[in-house]
Amino acid sequence: MSMVGALAASRPVGPGARLGILGGGQLGRMTALAAARLGISCHIFTPEDNGPASQVCPMVTLAAYDDIDALSRFAASVDILTFEFENIPAASVAHLAALRPVRPGWKALETAQDRILEKRFFNDLGIATAPWAPVTDGPESLAEAVAKIGCPAILKTTRLGYDGKGQVRLNAPGDSVAAWAALGNRPAVLEGLVPFVSEISVIIARAADGATACFEPTLNHHREGILHTSSVPAPIRPQTALAARAIAESAALALDLVGLLAVELFVLADGALLVNEMAPRPHNSGHWTMDACHTDQFEQFVRAVCGLPLGDPSRFRAMRMTNLIGDEVHDWPLLMATPGARLHLYGKVESRRGRKMGHVNTPV
């Protein structure tokens, strides 16, 4: 970053400024709505026409993420930049960072893009994960990983896997060749199954001055590999909750992250924690905060990225967030008529199996 860019990065960006968001999905949409409440407008950069974020933003650039000319024009139109998802080409991030402050920085994005880098990152911090082994060059490498980790296990692509996609279960060593082929012969990691009793996540905000604010852990339930519900308060021991917050804070500090970091964790029977994965952005498991916290995750994200004071993340009521997947969105009339329920739809025109169409927050 140039000296001018470094000085800009140290200044808060407040009302009247423009925040650039790479990505046009529902996370960008809800971030833009939160920014608008603070008097900050957003400019969306996305290859998707009429995506969820584009519907609520006055400025949209439709272009590929590697279109350098379009990225340059985009950067010139905003004061600061962020991402609603992390899989942006490295060259694009480097180009943008030379023009405007980019938060979070490349280290956080690079680590979250690759499961091998992510697991090494946590292990190097002394933070436990499920047992794992890299699988980089075909069935022979996978056989070595199976010999080390054992079966049953889960084979996951190192990149672009989410909501149950990009992974396959190995029940026996003989499944290796078929599993590798099912993932398209792509680099992967083999993860051993662990006897967890629940899965939680915790979201931390970190400001440019190092200040942090953490949302309380949430209990997550998945259905067919996709998050179904997130509930607070999570029925975990107080020391487990403190340990989860400490893990998130250690990771955010080590990444020098400015923005939000969500960390998913497995809870073992004795209360010990294993990190599953992380995301340096708002997270599906934090949508409950929109109707239960003094400052929700999207406003907190905007505050952190823009260098504004972090808000109060404390919860004022118990809440359960339920994702609306595929045709479940057609239940919106019933959900709107449910006392206390708060419906959040993403503006997606077509409902498909496994597609997140919205969510509903219900007091419990």
Short mmCIF file of C-alpha atoms in Angstrom, two decimals:
data_model
loop_
_atom_site.label_atom_id
_atom_site.label_comp_id
_atom_site.label_asym_id
_atom_site.label_seq_id
_atom_site.Cartn_x
_atom_site.Cartn_y
_atom_site.Cartn_z
CA MET A 1 0.00 0.00 0.00
CA SER A 2 1.22 3.50 -0.82
CA MET A 3 1.86 6.12 1.89
CA VAL A 4 -1.40 7.83 0.87
CA GLY A 5 -3.20 4.51 1.18
CA ALA A 6 -1.64 3.84 4.58
CA LEU A 7 -2.79 7.22 5.88
CA ALA A 8 -6.29 6.61 4.51
CA ALA A 9 -6.38 3.23 6.20
CA SER A 10 -5.83 4.85 9.60
CA ARG A 11 -8.73 7.31 9.28
CA PRO A 12 -12.31 6.42 10.18
CA VAL A 13 -14.84 6.35 7.35
CA GLY A 14 -18.17 7.67 8.57
CA PRO A 15 -21.50 9.04 7.36
CA GLY A 16 -21.39 10.28 3.78
CA ALA A 17 -18.63 7.85 2.81
CA ARG A 18 -18.92 4.94 0.39
CA LEU A 19 -18.03 1.34 1.21
CA GLY A 20 -17.12 -0.99 -1.64
CA ILE A 21 -18.26 -4.59 -1.25
CA LEU A 22 -16.98 -7.40 -3.44
CA GLY A 23 -19.75 -9.95 -3.78
CA GLY A 24 -23.44 -9.59 -4.48
CA GLY A 25 -25.05 -12.23 -2.25
CA GLN A 26 -27.21 -12.02 0.84
CA LEU A 27 -24.31 -11.16 3.15
CA GLY A 28 -23.55 -8.14 0.99
CA ARG A 29 -27.24 -7.23 0.99
CA MET A 30 -27.53 -7.26 4.77
CA THR A 31 -24.20 -5.43 5.16
CA ALA A 32 -25.39 -2.70 2.79
CA LEU A 33 -28.65 -2.29 4.72
CA ALA A 34 -26.71 -1.98 7.98
CA ALA A 35 -24.33 0.56 6.42
CA ALA A 36 -27.27 2.65 5.23
CA ARG A 37 -28.50 2.98 8.83
CA LEU A 38 -25.14 4.59 9.63
CA GLY A 39 -25.32 6.98 6.68
CA ILE A 40 -22.76 5.02 4.65
CA SER A 41 -23.64 4.08 1.06
CA CYS A 42 -22.35 0.96 -0.65
CA HIS A 43 -21.08 0.10 -4.11
CA ILE A 44 -21.40 -3.59 -5.04
CA PHE A 45 -18.96 -5.37 -7.35
CA THR A 46 -20.38 -8.65 -8.64
CA PRO A 47 -20.58 -10.79 -11.78
CA GLU A 48 -24.21 -11.63 -10.90
CA ASP A 49 -27.00 -9.55 -12.43
CA ASN A 50 -29.85 -8.64 -10.05
CA GLY A 51 -28.29 -10.45 -7.08
CA PRO A 52 -29.49 -9.93 -3.51
CA ALA A 53 -27.07 -7.09 -2.74
CA SER A 54 -27.62 -5.28 -6.03
CA GLN A 55 -31.33 -4.91 -5.26
CA VAL A 56 -30.64 -2.62 -2.29
CA CYS A 57 -27.62 -0.63 -3.53
CA PRO A 58 -27.68 2.43 -5.80
CA MET A 59 -24.28 1.62 -7.30
CA VAL A 60 -23.42 -1.75 -8.85
CA THR A 61 -20.52 -2.81 -11.07
CA LEU A 62 -21.22 -5.97 -13.07
CA ALA A 63 -17.88 -7.52 -13.94
CA ALA A 64 -15.70 -10.58 -13.36
CA TYR A 65 -13.53 -10.61 -10.22
CA ASP A 66 -10.39 -10.66 -12.37
CA ASP A 67 -11.37 -7.68 -14.55
CA ILE A 68 -8.56 -5.31 -13.57
CA ASP A 69 -9.95 -2.26 -15.40
CA ALA A 70 -13.34 -2.68 -13.74
CA LEU A 71 -11.66 -3.17 -10.36
CA SER A 72 -9.72 0.07 -10.83
CA ARG A 73 -12.88 2.05 -11.61
CA PHE A 74 -14.62 0.41 -8.67
CA ALA A 75 -11.81 1.31 -6.25
CA ALA A 76 -11.79 4.92 -7.47
CA SER A 77 -15.47 5.26 -6.57
CA VAL A 78 -15.22 4.16 -2.92
CA ASP A 79 -13.41 5.13 0.26
CA ILE A 80 -12.71 1.66 1.63
CA LEU A 81 -13.18 -1.95 0.50
CA THR A 82 -14.34 -5.24 1.96
CA PHE A 83 -15.66 -8.66 0.91
CA GLU A 84 -18.85 -10.59 1.52
CA PHE A 85 -17.10 -13.85 0.65
CA GLU A 86 -13.44 -14.79 0.64
CA ASN A 87 -12.78 -16.53 -2.68
CA ILE A 88 -11.41 -13.56 -4.61
CA PRO A 89 -8.28 -14.00 -6.81
CA ALA A 90 -5.08 -12.97 -5.06
CA ALA A 91 -4.05 -10.71 -7.96
CA SER A 92 -7.34 -8.82 -7.68
CA VAL A 93 -6.87 -8.27 -3.95
CA ALA A 94 -3.32 -7.03 -4.49
CA HIS A 95 -4.48 -4.63 -7.18
CA LEU A 96 -7.24 -3.21 -4.99
CA ALA A 97 -4.99 -2.92 -1.93
CA ALA A 98 -2.64 -0.63 -3.89
CA LEU A 99 -5.54 1.74 -4.52
CA ARG A 100 -7.70 1.70 -1.38
CA PRO A 101 -7.64 0.20 2.11
CA VAL A 102 -8.90 -3.39 1.96
CA ARG A 103 -10.32 -4.99 5.11
CA PRO A 104 -9.82 -7.71 6.08
CA GLY A 105 -6.35 -7.98 4.60
CA TRP A 106 -4.94 -10.64 2.32
CA LYS A 107 -3.57 -12.82 5.12
CA ALA A 108 -7.07 -13.49 6.47
CA LEU A 109 -8.49 -14.11 3.00
CA GLU A 110 -5.65 -16.39 1.91
CA THR A 111 -5.87 -18.48 5.08
CA ALA A 112 -9.63 -18.88 4.86
CA GLN A 113 -9.51 -19.80 1.15
CA ASP A 114 -7.52 -22.99 1.68
CA ARG A 115 -8.36 -25.70 4.23
CA ILE A 116 -4.73 -26.79 4.50
CA LEU A 117 -3.53 -23.26 5.32
CA GLU A 118 -6.45 -22.82 7.69
CA LYS A 119 -5.77 -25.99 9.68
CA ARG A 120 -2.03 -25.29 9.85
CA PHE A 121 -2.81 -21.77 11.02
CA PHE A 122 -4.83 -22.99 14.00
CA ASN A 123 -2.46 -25.83 14.83
CA ASP A 124 0.51 -23.43 14.76
CA LEU A 125 -1.34 -21.32 17.35
CA GLY A 126 -1.66 -24.40 19.54
CA ILE A 127 -5.39 -24.65 18.82
CA ALA A 128 -6.71 -28.15 18.23
CA THR A 129 -8.61 -29.32 15.16
CA ALA A 130 -9.94 -32.70 14.13
CA PRO A 131 -7.10 -34.98 12.97
CA TRP A 132 -6.31 -34.27 9.33
CA ALA A 133 -3.89 -34.93 6.51
CA PRO A 134 -3.33 -33.17 3.16
CA VAL A 135 -4.25 -34.98 -0.05
CA THR A 136 -2.56 -33.14 -2.88
CA ASP A 137 -1.69 -35.55 -5.68
CA GLY A 138 -4.19 -38.31 -6.17
CA PRO A 139 -5.13 -41.75 -4.85
CA GLU A 140 -1.62 -42.54 -3.64
CA SER A 141 -1.59 -39.45 -1.44
CA LEU A 142 -5.10 -40.27 -0.27
CA ALA A 143 -4.06 -43.80 0.66
CA GLU A 144 -1.27 -42.35 2.83
CA ALA A 145 -3.76 -40.02 4.48
CA VAL A 146 -6.18 -42.88 5.16
CA ALA A 147 -3.36 -44.90 6.73
CA LYS A 148 -2.65 -41.95 9.03
CA ILE A 149 -6.21 -40.80 9.86
CA GLY A 150 -8.19 -44.00 9.49
CA CYS A 151 -11.84 -44.50 8.53
CA PRO A 152 -14.54 -43.35 8.65
CA ALA A 153 -13.36 -39.91 7.56
CA ILE A 154 -14.43 -36.98 5.39
CA LEU A 155 -12.56 -35.95 2.25
CA LYS A 156 -12.98 -32.21 1.55
CA THR A 157 -11.69 -30.05 -1.28
CA THR A 158 -9.19 -27.49 -0.09
CA ARG A 159 -11.09 -24.68 -1.82
CA LEU A 160 -14.67 -23.61 -2.60
CA GLY A 161 -16.45 -26.19 -0.46
CA TYR A 162 -19.40 -24.95 1.59
CA ASP A 163 -22.89 -26.05 2.71
CA GLY A 164 -21.98 -29.70 2.32
CA LYS A 165 -20.55 -29.24 -1.18
CA GLY A 166 -17.06 -30.40 -2.10
CA GLN A 167 -16.91 -33.27 0.38
CA VAL A 168 -17.47 -37.00 0.49
CA ARG A 169 -17.42 -39.59 3.26
CA LEU A 170 -14.99 -42.52 3.29
CA ASN A 171 -16.34 -45.45 5.27
CA ALA A 172 -13.48 -47.79 4.35
CA PRO A 173 -10.04 -47.54 2.68
CA GLY A 174 -11.52 -49.11 -0.44
CA ASP A 175 -13.61 -45.99 -1.00
CA SER A 176 -10.53 -43.88 -1.74
CA VAL A 177 -10.41 -44.04 -5.53
CA ALA A 178 -14.14 -43.33 -5.91
CA ALA A 179 -13.97 -40.50 -3.37
CA TRP A 180 -11.07 -38.82 -5.14
CA ALA A 181 -12.92 -39.04 -8.46
CA ALA A 182 -16.12 -37.71 -6.89
CA LEU A 183 -14.27 -34.54 -5.88
CA GLY A 184 -13.02 -34.05 -9.42
CA ASN A 185 -9.41 -35.06 -8.67
CA ARG A 186 -8.84 -31.78 -6.82
CA PRO A 187 -6.50 -31.10 -3.88
CA ALA A 188 -8.20 -32.00 -0.62
CA VAL A 189 -7.82 -32.71 3.07
CA LEU A 190 -8.88 -35.87 4.84
CA GLU A 191 -10.49 -35.18 8.21
CA GLY A 192 -11.04 -37.80 10.88
CA LEU A 193 -14.48 -37.96 12.45
CA VAL A 194 -14.60 -36.80 16.05
CA PRO A 195 -17.15 -37.74 18.75
CA PHE A 196 -18.50 -34.24 19.29
CA VAL A 197 -21.68 -33.66 21.25
CA SER A 198 -22.56 -30.32 19.67
CA GLU A 199 -21.32 -27.68 17.27
CA ILE A 200 -21.07 -24.02 18.17
CA SER A 201 -19.76 -20.90 16.53
CA VAL A 202 -18.49 -17.61 17.84
CA ILE A 203 -18.10 -14.31 15.98
CA ILE A 204 -15.62 -11.66 16.99
CA ALA A 205 -15.16 -8.12 15.69
CA ARG A 206 -11.73 -6.53 15.69
CA ALA A 207 -11.14 -2.84 15.01
CA ALA A 208 -8.11 -1.22 13.41
CA ASP A 209 -6.89 -0.08 16.83
CA GLY A 210 -7.00 -3.66 18.14
CA ALA A 211 -10.23 -3.31 20.13
CA THR A 212 -12.42 -6.41 20.08
CA ALA A 213 -16.06 -7.25 20.76
CA CYS A 214 -17.39 -10.79 20.77
CA PHE A 215 -20.88 -12.15 20.28
CA GLU A 216 -21.80 -15.02 22.55
CA PRO A 217 -21.45 -18.56 21.17
CA THR A 218 -24.42 -20.02 19.35
CA LEU A 219 -25.56 -23.64 19.14
CA ASN A 220 -25.79 -24.83 15.53
CA HIS A 221 -27.76 -27.69 14.00
CA HIS A 222 -27.19 -28.82 10.42
CA ARG A 223 -29.45 -30.64 8.00
CA GLU A 224 -28.00 -32.35 4.91
CA GLY A 225 -24.73 -30.48 5.43
CA ILE A 226 -26.41 -27.04 5.54
CA LEU A 227 -26.91 -24.94 8.65
CA HIS A 228 -30.55 -25.31 9.72
CA THR A 229 -30.80 -23.48 13.06
CA SER A 230 -28.62 -21.34 15.33
CA SER A 231 -29.82 -20.76 18.87
CA VAL A 232 -28.81 -18.63 21.85
CA PRO A 233 -28.12 -19.07 24.64
CA ALA A 234 -26.09 -22.15 23.75
CA PRO A 235 -26.33 -24.92 26.40
CA ILE A 236 -22.60 -25.09 27.07
CA ARG A 237 -20.45 -24.72 30.17
CA PRO A 238 -19.29 -21.19 31.04
CA GLN A 239 -15.66 -22.27 30.69
CA THR A 240 -16.39 -23.65 27.22
CA ALA A 241 -17.89 -20.32 26.19
CA LEU A 242 -14.82 -18.48 27.52
CA ALA A 243 -12.52 -20.88 25.66
CA ALA A 244 -14.42 -20.31 22.41
CA ARG A 245 -14.07 -16.55 22.75
CA ALA A 246 -10.35 -16.92 23.51
CA ILE A 247 -9.83 -19.02 20.37
CA ALA A 248 -11.59 -16.43 18.21
CA GLU A 249 -9.60 -13.59 19.75
CA SER A 250 -6.27 -15.41 19.29
CA ALA A 251 -7.08 -16.10 15.63
CA ALA A 252 -8.18 -12.53 14.90
CA LEU A 253 -5.01 -11.16 16.48
CA ALA A 254 -2.73 -13.58 14.62
CA LEU A 255 -4.39 -12.68 11.32
CA ASP A 256 -4.16 -8.95 12.12
CA LEU A 257 -7.80 -8.99 11.06
CA VAL A 258 -9.91 -5.84 10.85
CA GLY A 259 -13.56 -6.77 10.47
CA LEU A 260 -15.39 -9.91 11.59
CA LEU A 261 -14.15 -13.44 12.14
CA ALA A 262 -16.52 -16.38 12.60
CA VAL A 263 -15.07 -19.60 14.03
CA GLU A 264 -16.99 -22.89 13.98
CA LEU A 265 -16.09 -25.37 16.72
CA PHE A 266 -16.90 -28.91 17.79
CA VAL A 267 -17.69 -29.38 21.49
CA LEU A 268 -16.51 -32.68 22.97
CA ALA A 269 -18.13 -34.49 25.91
CA ASP A 270 -15.66 -33.01 28.39
CA GLY A 271 -16.25 -29.48 27.10
CA ALA A 272 -13.01 -29.34 25.10
CA LEU A 273 -13.12 -27.59 21.72
CA LEU A 274 -11.86 -28.45 18.24
CA VAL A 275 -11.89 -25.84 15.48
CA ASN A 276 -13.80 -26.87 12.37
CA GLU A 277 -13.34 -23.83 10.13
CA MET A 278 -13.42 -20.04 10.02
CA ALA A 279 -14.75 -17.23 7.84
CA PRO A 280 -13.41 -13.63 7.88
CA ARG A 281 -16.81 -12.00 7.25
CA PRO A 282 -20.39 -12.04 8.54
CA HIS A 283 -21.61 -15.60 8.97
CA ASN A 284 -24.89 -17.47 8.63
CA SER A 285 -24.70 -18.52 12.28
CA GLY A 286 -24.71 -14.86 13.30
CA HIS A 287 -28.00 -13.90 11.67
CA TRP A 288 -29.76 -14.25 15.04
CA THR A 289 -27.98 -11.07 16.15
CA MET A 290 -30.18 -9.00 13.81
CA ASP A 291 -33.12 -9.26 16.22
CA ALA A 292 -31.48 -10.10 19.54
CA CYS A 293 -28.42 -7.86 20.03
CA HIS A 294 -27.89 -4.18 20.66
CA THR A 295 -25.49 -4.19 17.67
CA ASP A 296 -25.97 -6.94 15.09
CA GLN A 297 -23.15 -8.64 13.20
CA PHE A 298 -23.66 -6.63 10.01
CA GLU A 299 -23.53 -3.23 11.69
CA GLN A 300 -20.54 -4.43 13.71
CA PHE A 301 -18.85 -5.50 10.47
CA VAL A 302 -19.38 -2.05 8.95
CA ARG A 303 -18.15 -0.34 12.10
CA ALA A 304 -14.97 -2.44 12.24
CA VAL A 305 -14.13 -2.13 8.54
CA CYS A 306 -14.76 1.61 8.50
CA GLY A 307 -12.72 2.34 11.62
CA LEU A 308 -15.74 3.38 13.70
CA PRO A 309 -16.23 2.54 17.39
CA LEU A 310 -17.41 -1.02 17.89
CA GLY A 311 -20.96 -1.43 19.15
CA ASP A 312 -22.39 -3.35 22.09
CA PRO A 313 -22.68 -7.03 21.05
CA SER A 314 -24.65 -8.13 24.12
CA ARG A 315 -27.90 -10.05 23.71
CA PHE A 316 -31.20 -8.77 25.12
CA ARG A 317 -33.33 -11.87 24.43
CA ALA A 318 -33.06 -15.54 23.57
CA MET A 319 -33.38 -16.30 19.87
CA ARG A 320 -33.47 -19.09 17.33
CA MET A 321 -32.52 -18.44 13.71
CA THR A 322 -33.93 -20.87 11.14
CA ASN A 323 -32.68 -20.90 7.56
CA LEU A 324 -35.27 -21.07 4.80
CA ILE A 325 -33.85 -23.52 2.28
CA GLY A 326 -35.31 -24.00 -1.19
CA ASP A 327 -39.09 -24.18 -1.24
CA GLU A 328 -39.32 -23.45 2.50
CA VAL A 329 -39.37 -19.80 1.49
CA HIS A 330 -42.95 -20.30 0.25
CA ASP A 331 -44.01 -20.50 3.90
CA TRP A 332 -43.47 -16.75 4.21
CA PRO A 333 -47.18 -15.91 4.80
CA LEU A 334 -47.30 -18.26 7.81
CA LEU A 335 -43.98 -16.94 9.12
CA MET A 336 -45.11 -13.34 8.80
CA ALA A 337 -48.21 -14.18 10.82
CA THR A 338 -46.23 -15.85 13.62
CA PRO A 339 -46.16 -13.58 16.71
CA GLY A 340 -42.66 -12.33 17.46
CA ALA A 341 -41.08 -13.84 14.34
CA ARG A 342 -38.87 -11.60 12.18
CA LEU A 343 -38.63 -12.64 8.54
CA HIS A 344 -35.59 -11.78 6.42
CA LEU A 345 -35.82 -12.66 2.70
CA TYR A 346 -32.90 -12.30 0.31
CA GLY A 347 -34.66 -11.37 -2.94
CA LYS A 348 -33.60 -14.49 -4.82
CA VAL A 349 -35.97 -15.12 -7.71
CA GLU A 350 -35.56 -18.88 -8.03
CA SER A 351 -35.76 -21.37 -5.16
CA ARG A 352 -33.62 -24.46 -5.60
CA ARG A 353 -32.83 -27.44 -3.42
CA GLY A 354 -30.10 -26.47 -0.97
CA ARG A 355 -30.32 -22.74 -1.77
CA LYS A 356 -30.60 -20.30 1.13
CA MET A 357 -33.58 -18.07 0.35
CA GLY A 358 -33.91 -16.27 3.66
CA HIS A 359 -34.12 -16.83 7.39
CA VAL A 360 -36.52 -16.23 10.24
CA ASN A 361 -35.59 -15.18 13.77
CA THR A 362 -37.97 -16.41 16.47
CA PRO A 363 -37.76 -15.52 20.18
CA VAL A 364 -37.52 -18.57 22.41
#
